[in-house]
XYZ file of C-alpha atoms in Angstrom:
577
model
C 0.000 0.000 0.000
C 1.445 3.378 -1.006
C 1.859 6.264 1.437
C -0.759 8.288 -0.464
C -3.293 5.443 -0.221
C -2.587 5.022 3.495
C -3.087 8.728 4.198
C -6.314 8.739 2.174
C -7.700 5.843 4.229
C -6.737 7.646 7.421
C -8.473 10.781 6.110
C -11.699 8.881 5.443
C -11.528 7.353 8.923
C -11.103 10.803 10.485
C -14.130 12.107 8.586
C -16.146 9.136 9.798
C -15.126 9.732 13.420
C -15.831 13.472 13.250
C -19.249 13.002 11.658
C -20.290 10.153 13.943
C -19.172 11.506 17.292
C -22.247 11.421 19.512
C -20.298 11.661 22.750
C -20.136 14.929 24.662
C -16.401 14.350 25.003
C -14.278 14.957 21.918
C -11.295 12.632 21.699
C -8.280 13.698 19.671
C -7.611 11.160 16.914
C -3.931 10.507 16.336
C -2.600 10.333 12.795
C 1.073 9.424 12.356
C 2.618 11.523 9.598
C 6.012 11.062 7.951
C 8.703 12.409 10.236
C 7.056 11.187 13.441
C 4.891 14.217 14.235
C 1.285 13.541 15.245
C -1.771 15.566 14.329
C -4.660 15.921 16.764
C -8.092 16.693 15.318
C -10.901 18.254 17.378
C -14.391 19.369 16.439
C -15.787 22.260 18.524
C -19.429 23.211 18.159
C -20.431 26.449 19.871
C -23.982 26.138 21.148
C -26.207 27.323 23.965
C -26.835 24.821 26.742
C -29.467 24.998 29.450
C -27.946 24.802 32.907
C -29.350 25.057 36.438
C -27.226 26.464 39.262
C -27.898 28.576 42.350
C -31.697 28.035 42.104
C -31.576 29.544 38.616
C -31.925 28.078 35.106
C -30.494 29.822 32.063
C -28.910 29.167 28.669
C -25.136 29.588 28.501
C -22.757 29.413 25.522
C -20.671 26.224 25.609
C -18.487 24.036 23.442
C -20.160 20.725 22.576
C -22.683 21.285 25.372
C -19.979 20.978 28.051
C -19.232 23.318 30.967
C -16.264 23.469 31.375
C -15.505 22.510 27.788
C -13.667 19.470 26.389
C -9.994 18.888 27.188
C -7.537 19.147 24.301
C -4.868 16.467 24.720
C -1.610 16.402 22.768
C 2.128 15.742 23.001
C 5.041 18.101 22.586
C 5.610 19.034 18.911
C 2.179 17.728 17.849
C 0.084 19.633 15.362
C -3.421 20.534 16.567
C -6.351 21.183 14.236
C -9.624 22.417 15.743
C -12.654 23.082 13.554
C -14.955 25.555 15.309
C -18.558 25.731 14.074
C -20.718 28.487 15.522
C -24.247 27.247 16.215
C -24.880 29.913 18.868
C -26.464 33.372 18.557
C -23.167 34.996 19.625
C -20.049 35.923 17.689
C -17.142 33.729 18.835
C -13.377 33.316 18.676
C -11.170 30.852 20.570
C -7.757 31.764 22.011
C -5.260 29.007 22.816
C -3.805 30.591 25.918
C -0.055 30.115 26.319
C 0.426 28.453 22.936
C 3.150 30.461 21.227
C 1.640 30.113 17.734
C 5.004 29.883 16.044
C 4.312 31.175 12.497
C 0.571 30.642 13.085
C -0.539 34.062 14.314
C -3.755 33.726 12.277
C -4.863 31.019 14.735
C -4.198 32.967 17.939
C -7.832 33.982 18.364
C -8.310 37.423 19.991
C -11.203 39.161 18.264
C -10.310 42.111 16.019
C -6.612 41.556 16.748
C -5.758 38.440 14.690
C -9.185 37.633 13.265
C -12.747 38.798 12.915
C -15.245 36.811 14.997
C -16.839 33.618 13.697
C -20.425 34.664 13.123
C -23.533 32.537 13.634
C -23.663 29.718 11.099
C -20.005 30.088 10.103
C -16.924 28.004 10.916
C -13.170 28.446 11.098
C -10.360 25.923 11.486
C -7.529 26.746 13.891
C -4.176 25.088 13.165
C -1.023 25.317 15.242
C 1.989 23.239 16.223
C 3.162 22.803 19.821
C 6.815 23.475 19.041
C 8.911 22.684 22.138
C 5.883 23.181 24.397
C 4.466 20.861 27.020
C 2.479 21.263 30.228
C -0.839 22.799 31.256
C -2.488 25.424 29.059
C -6.104 26.344 28.452
C -8.369 27.646 25.728
C -11.132 30.217 26.073
C -13.416 32.515 24.112
C -11.786 35.843 23.276
C -14.745 38.000 22.327
C -17.083 39.918 24.623
C -17.289 38.221 28.061
C -18.111 34.776 26.680
C -15.083 33.203 28.304
C -17.137 33.208 31.518
C -18.478 29.814 30.362
C -16.550 29.029 27.151
C -13.259 27.569 28.375
C -11.385 24.299 28.867
C -7.989 22.770 29.533
C -5.136 21.935 27.167
C -2.849 19.166 28.427
C 0.362 18.649 26.464
C 2.424 15.643 27.554
C 6.183 15.268 27.054
C 7.426 13.353 24.042
C 7.252 9.578 24.183
C 9.993 8.248 26.434
C 10.526 11.586 28.212
C 9.517 11.591 31.878
C 8.525 14.378 34.240
C 11.438 15.952 36.182
C 9.670 15.048 39.434
C 8.134 12.004 41.091
C 5.659 10.415 38.725
C 2.184 10.972 40.206
C -0.304 8.233 40.983
C -2.986 10.244 39.186
C -3.443 13.608 37.493
C -6.480 15.883 37.893
C -7.459 19.128 36.162
C -8.748 21.843 38.497
C -10.278 24.861 36.729
C -11.198 27.874 38.836
C -14.087 29.902 37.465
C -16.837 32.400 38.210
C -20.569 32.153 37.583
C -23.237 34.793 37.030
C -26.964 34.113 36.992
C -27.568 36.817 34.359
C -26.577 36.711 30.699
C -22.903 37.695 30.377
C -23.274 39.687 27.166
C -26.057 41.721 28.746
C -23.948 42.270 31.876
C -21.008 43.505 29.808
C -23.199 45.864 27.796
C -24.865 47.240 30.930
C -21.545 47.783 32.728
C -19.946 49.614 29.807
C -23.074 51.709 29.282
C -23.114 52.733 32.952
C -19.513 53.890 33.024
C -19.151 52.165 36.380
C -17.803 48.944 37.862
C -19.067 45.402 37.148
C -21.188 43.400 39.588
C -19.393 40.667 41.525
C -19.841 37.046 40.480
C -22.792 35.209 42.012
C -20.501 32.285 42.805
C -17.011 30.934 42.368
C -16.699 27.482 40.802
C -14.259 24.570 40.794
C -14.650 22.582 37.570
C -17.999 24.274 37.059
C -19.335 23.382 40.512
C -19.938 26.094 43.146
C -19.803 23.793 46.189
C -21.945 23.650 49.315
C -21.613 27.273 50.496
C -24.058 28.643 47.916
C -27.835 28.379 47.551
C -29.181 25.160 46.006
C -25.643 23.765 45.675
C -25.478 21.014 48.288
C -24.915 18.434 45.548
C -22.990 20.655 43.109
C -19.585 19.705 44.461
C -16.489 18.504 42.624
C -14.609 15.662 44.359
C -11.321 13.816 44.008
C -11.118 10.373 45.642
C -7.557 9.750 46.808
C -5.624 6.723 48.022
C -3.712 7.200 51.289
C 0.012 7.557 50.699
C -0.235 8.373 46.994
C 0.993 11.564 45.305
C -1.267 13.466 42.908
C -0.549 16.047 40.222
C -3.130 18.833 40.133
C -3.224 20.967 36.985
C -4.577 24.284 38.288
C -6.066 26.775 35.816
C -7.613 30.141 36.672
C -10.271 30.723 34.018
C -12.087 33.333 36.123
C -13.325 36.518 34.511
C -12.679 39.407 36.894
C -11.120 37.994 40.055
C -7.771 36.668 41.196
C -7.947 33.668 43.513
C -6.233 31.884 46.351
C -6.335 28.068 46.387
C -5.516 25.663 49.220
C -6.226 22.123 50.446
C -6.956 21.707 54.135
C -3.950 20.372 56.107
C -1.981 19.591 52.920
C 1.082 21.195 51.381
C 1.310 22.015 47.673
C 4.586 21.642 45.799
C 4.730 23.811 42.668
C 6.590 22.059 39.832
C 5.330 24.005 36.802
C 4.106 27.538 36.105
C 2.519 28.580 32.802
C 3.582 25.269 31.243
C 7.263 25.580 32.190
C 9.004 23.430 34.800
C 10.219 25.117 37.973
C 12.396 24.166 40.877
C 10.054 22.541 43.432
C 8.509 25.142 45.742
C 6.362 23.943 48.636
C 3.684 26.186 50.114
C 0.413 26.094 52.047
C -1.508 28.016 49.410
C -1.121 29.542 45.962
C -2.563 32.575 44.187
C -3.509 32.472 40.522
C -4.589 35.454 38.486
C -6.932 34.854 35.545
C -4.884 33.339 32.743
C -2.315 31.661 34.988
C -1.720 27.918 35.339
C 0.160 25.983 38.016
C 1.014 22.296 38.335
C 1.295 21.198 41.953
C 2.061 17.891 43.644
C 0.107 16.940 46.747
C 0.574 13.770 48.768
C -2.338 12.124 50.585
C -0.331 11.663 53.785
C -2.909 12.766 56.370
C -5.433 10.766 58.436
C -8.346 9.362 56.452
C -10.930 12.141 56.179
C -12.649 14.537 53.808
C -10.560 17.672 53.222
C -11.691 20.892 51.596
C -10.132 22.195 48.410
C -10.984 25.880 48.601
C -10.788 28.883 46.293
C -11.385 32.392 47.577
C -10.811 35.939 46.354
C -7.603 37.909 46.259
C -8.770 41.522 45.960
C -5.923 44.019 45.927
C -7.820 47.084 44.665
C -9.528 49.255 47.244
C -13.232 50.117 47.438
C -14.302 47.352 45.044
C -17.253 45.039 45.700
C -16.501 41.336 45.234
C -17.868 37.900 46.024
C -16.494 36.751 49.376
C -18.125 33.304 49.693
C -15.558 30.533 49.264
C -16.052 27.761 46.729
C -15.383 24.285 48.092
C -14.456 20.961 46.472
C -13.451 17.750 48.263
C -10.095 15.998 48.497
C -11.557 12.803 49.963
C -9.592 9.797 51.129
C -10.867 6.312 50.398
C -12.384 5.134 53.658
C -13.971 8.489 54.480
C -17.755 8.484 54.355
C -20.148 10.862 52.652
C -21.416 11.917 56.081
C -17.985 13.010 57.312
C -17.570 16.714 57.863
C -15.174 18.490 55.523
C -12.066 19.780 57.258
C -11.805 23.482 56.292
C -8.939 24.928 54.264
C -7.244 28.071 55.557
C -7.150 30.781 52.902
C -5.349 34.120 53.299
C -7.342 37.281 53.949
C -8.707 38.691 50.704
C -6.219 41.602 50.671
C -3.115 39.699 51.800
C -0.620 41.125 49.327
C 2.295 39.388 51.040
C 0.686 35.968 50.547
C 0.329 36.690 46.849
C 3.893 37.960 46.516
C 5.668 35.295 48.568
C 5.059 32.477 46.083
C 6.154 34.585 43.121
C 9.337 35.519 44.959
C 10.243 31.842 45.273
C 9.690 30.775 41.654
C 12.756 29.715 39.681
C 13.216 27.902 36.386
C 14.160 24.269 36.852
C 17.549 24.723 35.181
C 19.818 27.683 34.380
C 18.582 29.514 31.286
C 19.943 31.866 28.659
C 18.540 35.351 29.112
C 19.314 38.224 26.765
C 21.735 40.547 28.542
C 22.131 43.059 25.707
C 18.788 44.806 25.224
C 17.768 46.412 21.904
C 14.449 47.901 23.063
C 13.716 48.895 26.644
C 10.047 49.770 27.069
C 8.645 51.288 30.252
C 4.866 50.783 30.435
C 2.586 52.071 33.167
C -0.651 50.193 33.777
C -3.696 51.289 35.695
C -7.240 52.601 35.743
C -8.603 55.963 34.630
C -11.745 58.022 35.117
C -12.815 59.890 31.988
C -14.826 63.078 32.098
C -18.552 62.604 31.759
C -19.852 63.759 28.382
C -23.327 62.262 28.625
C -26.588 64.200 28.711
C -27.764 61.671 31.310
C -24.858 61.521 33.781
C -26.759 59.750 36.560
C -27.297 56.810 34.199
C -24.122 56.836 32.116
C -21.397 58.220 34.409
C -21.378 56.060 37.537
C -17.645 56.063 38.221
C -16.100 57.933 41.108
C -16.709 61.672 40.876
C -19.396 61.227 38.227
C -16.996 60.054 35.546
C -16.623 57.035 33.255
C -14.235 54.167 34.020
C -11.394 53.376 31.644
C -7.996 51.666 31.799
C -4.751 52.239 29.971
C -1.123 51.455 29.253
C 1.106 54.546 29.217
C -2.155 56.479 29.534
C -3.401 55.176 26.157
C -6.754 53.410 26.422
C -6.852 50.845 23.620
C -9.782 50.867 21.201
C -10.439 47.794 19.071
C -11.009 48.482 15.369
C -13.849 46.922 13.384
C -11.513 44.709 11.343
C -8.581 42.513 12.339
C -5.363 44.441 13.020
C -3.332 41.492 11.708
C -5.265 41.482 8.444
C -4.964 45.265 8.072
C -1.220 45.018 8.744
C -0.713 42.070 6.389
C -2.659 43.710 3.547
C -1.206 47.169 4.294
C -4.665 48.684 4.763
C -4.389 52.098 6.411
C -6.772 53.867 8.746
C -7.417 51.134 11.306
C -4.409 51.464 13.606
C -1.356 53.621 14.153
C 2.231 52.644 14.980
C 2.942 55.303 17.584
C 2.378 53.665 20.963
C 4.777 55.518 23.306
C 7.662 53.416 24.613
C 7.721 55.463 27.848
C 4.875 57.160 29.776
C 3.632 60.459 28.419
C 4.164 61.900 31.905
C 6.483 60.855 34.717
C 5.443 61.240 38.347
C 5.436 59.230 41.573
C 3.402 56.396 40.042
C 2.618 54.580 43.281
C 2.269 57.343 45.868
C 1.712 60.609 44.051
C -0.432 59.778 41.055
C -2.997 62.353 39.893
C -5.823 60.624 41.693
C -8.553 63.248 41.772
C -11.013 61.817 39.251
C -12.407 62.762 36.902
C -10.224 65.867 36.526
C -6.738 64.359 36.413
C -7.138 60.737 35.357
C -8.287 61.050 31.760
C -6.507 58.849 29.241
C -6.095 59.198 25.498
C -8.056 56.805 23.307
C -6.658 55.104 20.243
C -5.691 51.918 18.410
C -1.984 52.413 18.810
C 0.557 49.638 18.228
C 4.284 49.299 18.844
C 6.393 47.826 16.016
C 9.442 45.619 16.591
C 11.985 44.387 14.054
C 12.402 40.637 13.863
C 14.979 39.414 16.380
C 14.759 42.461 18.663
C 15.807 41.724 22.234
C 13.103 43.335 24.334
C 12.855 44.336 27.977
C 9.489 45.504 29.297
C 9.150 47.252 32.644
C 5.507 47.030 33.757
C 4.715 49.587 36.451
C 1.485 49.618 38.471
C -0.020 53.060 39.148
C -2.417 54.542 41.692
C -4.391 56.833 39.385
C -7.540 55.241 40.841
C -6.177 52.439 43.015
C -3.044 50.334 43.039
C -3.874 46.765 42.106
C -2.334 43.431 41.118
C -2.732 43.141 37.322
C -2.300 39.761 35.533
C -0.696 40.844 32.260
C -0.736 38.268 29.434
C 1.384 38.427 26.269
C 0.131 36.469 23.266
C 2.559 34.621 21.014
C 5.406 34.521 23.512
C 6.585 33.386 26.874
C 9.008 35.653 28.700
C 11.533 35.556 31.503
C 10.449 37.430 34.621
C 13.877 38.815 35.500
C 12.738 41.265 38.172
C 9.797 41.898 40.448
C 9.245 44.330 43.288
C 7.133 46.821 45.161
C 7.022 50.626 44.876
C 8.327 52.512 41.849
C 10.832 50.808 39.569
C 14.353 52.122 40.139
C 17.049 50.751 37.802
C 19.732 51.605 40.330
C 18.299 49.427 43.092
C 16.285 46.754 41.221
C 17.571 43.204 41.684
C 17.477 41.087 38.507
C 17.771 37.307 38.236
C 19.494 36.454 34.968
C 20.396 32.891 35.995
C 17.147 30.961 36.526
C 14.173 33.340 36.275
C 10.733 31.762 35.741
C 9.487 31.543 32.147
C 5.845 32.658 31.993
C 3.125 33.983 29.684
C 1.048 35.819 32.323
C 2.661 37.894 35.062
C 0.878 39.354 38.049
C 2.328 42.848 38.290
C 2.225 43.359 42.069
C -0.014 45.879 43.739
C 1.869 49.174 43.884
C 4.890 47.547 42.244
C 6.609 46.523 39.028
C 7.732 43.539 36.994
C 10.552 43.293 34.437
C 10.254 40.780 31.596
C 12.527 39.882 28.687
C 11.953 38.064 25.401
C 13.258 37.975 21.823
C 10.782 39.147 19.165
C 11.272 36.175 16.842
C 7.644 35.349 15.944
C 6.175 37.633 13.253
C 2.609 38.853 13.607
C 0.338 41.092 15.671
C 0.390 40.087 19.330
C -2.032 41.261 21.987
C -0.705 42.213 25.436
C -3.447 42.907 27.966
C -4.682 42.609 31.508
C -6.531 39.310 31.943
C -9.145 40.856 34.220
C -11.896 41.038 31.622
C -13.316 44.358 32.805
C -9.870 45.963 32.505
C -9.562 44.593 28.969
C -12.976 46.046 28.111
C -11.882 49.386 29.545
C -8.763 49.444 27.349
C -5.842 48.048 29.393
C -4.053 46.554 26.398
C -1.715 47.182 23.484
C -0.699 45.342 20.296
C 2.952 44.549 19.544
C 3.631 44.079 15.828
C 6.676 41.944 15.028
C 7.935 42.372 11.469
C 9.103 39.558 9.191
C 12.657 38.341 9.282
C 14.875 37.423 6.337
C 14.681 33.627 6.336
C 11.856 31.425 4.983
C 10.889 30.372 8.527
C 10.857 33.974 9.747
C 7.906 35.240 7.746
C 4.197 35.380 8.538
C 2.398 32.922 6.224
C -0.587 33.790 4.079
C -3.949 33.993 5.883
C -6.080 30.826 5.733
C -8.805 30.730 3.105
C -11.570 30.359 5.711
C -10.454 33.327 7.826
C -13.689 34.957 9.069
C -14.761 38.282 7.604
C -16.071 41.192 9.628
C-alpha cells in the first residue's frame, strides 16, 4: 500500500469519526505523519446549553454542550487542528492561551486583533503546532465576556519516552477555577460599559464548574477527588475566572509547585497559591494525612480598594478512600482577601528548573505604566451613564493610552497594508512621569483622563526586548495579571514601589518563564523576550473588565529574512467582519 493510499484511508476514517461523534467528550484522533509528528483533530461546536445552578436556570454558551468545555490532549511538537462551528447566537473566537503560535498568528484567536469573529452559522479551522511546548495550558473565548463559560484545559504531555522531572504521580487531575453569574454575560457587559461604572461581583465561584456547598441550592454541586492514602497526585490548576484573582488551598496539605505557565520550575512547597486569571500551576500533593474529607478551597484575592466582590468561598473535596459521605469536611485556611504578602511570597520563590539563557544586551527597553482611569462625563444623562467615582466614566490604559479595538482585524490590516485602522505610535515610555505609586494624579475625573486610540508598537524581527511594567495609583493600586500572546518571557525582576534601575535586583540565571505575570499591587515587573515570531500580538490585563476598559496594546513583530521567519498567508476560511 502506497503512502498516499494510506493517508487517504486515514483521512476517510477521520471524517467518519468526526461526523459520527455522539459523545459529549471529543477525543483527539492521532494520525502518524512522515517524520514522526502527530496531528490531533478536534471538532468544537459552539452552542447554547441549558444549565441550572444557584436556584436559577439559564442558557449559557458552551463548546459541545460541556461546561467546562472538552480537554484538548496532545504531546510536545504535535500539530493541533480544531474546527470551530458556531451554532450559537453569539459571535465567537477561541484563544489558545499560552500556545506560542510559532508562524501561526492567524490562529491565535483574539477578536479584532488576529481575526474577525466567527459569526452565527459560520466556521473556522484553527491550526497550530506545539513546538517545544508541554504542560498545562487552556483555551477560552476571546470575544465579549463569553469566556465566563466558554473555556477548557489543554494538556500537552512530554514526548514519548521523556519523563517528568519530578516524582511520577499516581494520578493527574485538572482543576479549573471559574466564576458564575446568573444573568446573561453579554447583557452584563453591555450594561456595565453603558453605565460607566464597575461590574457586579460574580454570584458564585466554581471549581470545575461546581460552586460547592456554600451557595444556595448547591449542596450536591460539588467537585470531588477520591484519593488513596500515601499516593501523590498532580493537580493541573487553571484560573479561568473573569474578573477575580484567587487563592487556592487544600486543608492540612502542602502544595509543591513544579510548573508555572507550562514551564518546569524548581520545586517550591507552600500552604496556598494565588492564581490570576490566565495563569496555570502544576502542583504535587501527597495524601499523607489521616483518612478524612478535606476541603479544596478557592477564595478571592482583591488588591484594589473600594471594590465590591464575592467573598463566599467555593469548596471541592479531596476525599480519602475510607472516608464516608457523612464526614464533615475539614476546612482549608485561605489568606485574607487583601493579603498582598501571601500573593507575593510564592512569586518571589519561583525559579526555572535549570539555568537559562537570558538576553543581557537589550535592543528595546520599554517602560509601560498600567492602571485605571476616570474619563470626564460627556453624557446628557450623567446619573445613568457616568457612575464612576466623581461622576466620571471608568477606563484603563497602558502609558495612559486606552486601547480601542477596530472593526476589522489588526493582523489582516497590517498584512494587507490597509491604512486607517491602527497607528504605529504607541509611546515606549509614559507620556508623563510622576510618583506612580504614591503621588499619582488621583482626583477623578479631573486628572485621570486617558487618550483613546488603536496604537501599536512595532518591533523588528529578532529584537531583544525588555518591558518594565509599572502599576499606578491613578484610581487604586492593584495586582494586574498581564498576558502576552505569542510569547513566553523571563520574569527577571519583580518588586514593590516605583521601579528604580539603580536598586532593582534582577535574576538572569534561573528566572521563571511565563506567559502571564501578576504585576504586584503598587509595584513593578521586568520581563525579557526575543521578538522572533512575526505577527500582531495582543498584550493585555486578563481581568476582563480591565480589557474592556482598554488596558491593552498590540505589539507588531515584522518579518525576518529567512523562509521560517515570515508570517504565512492567511487561511482561506479566515472569518470576515
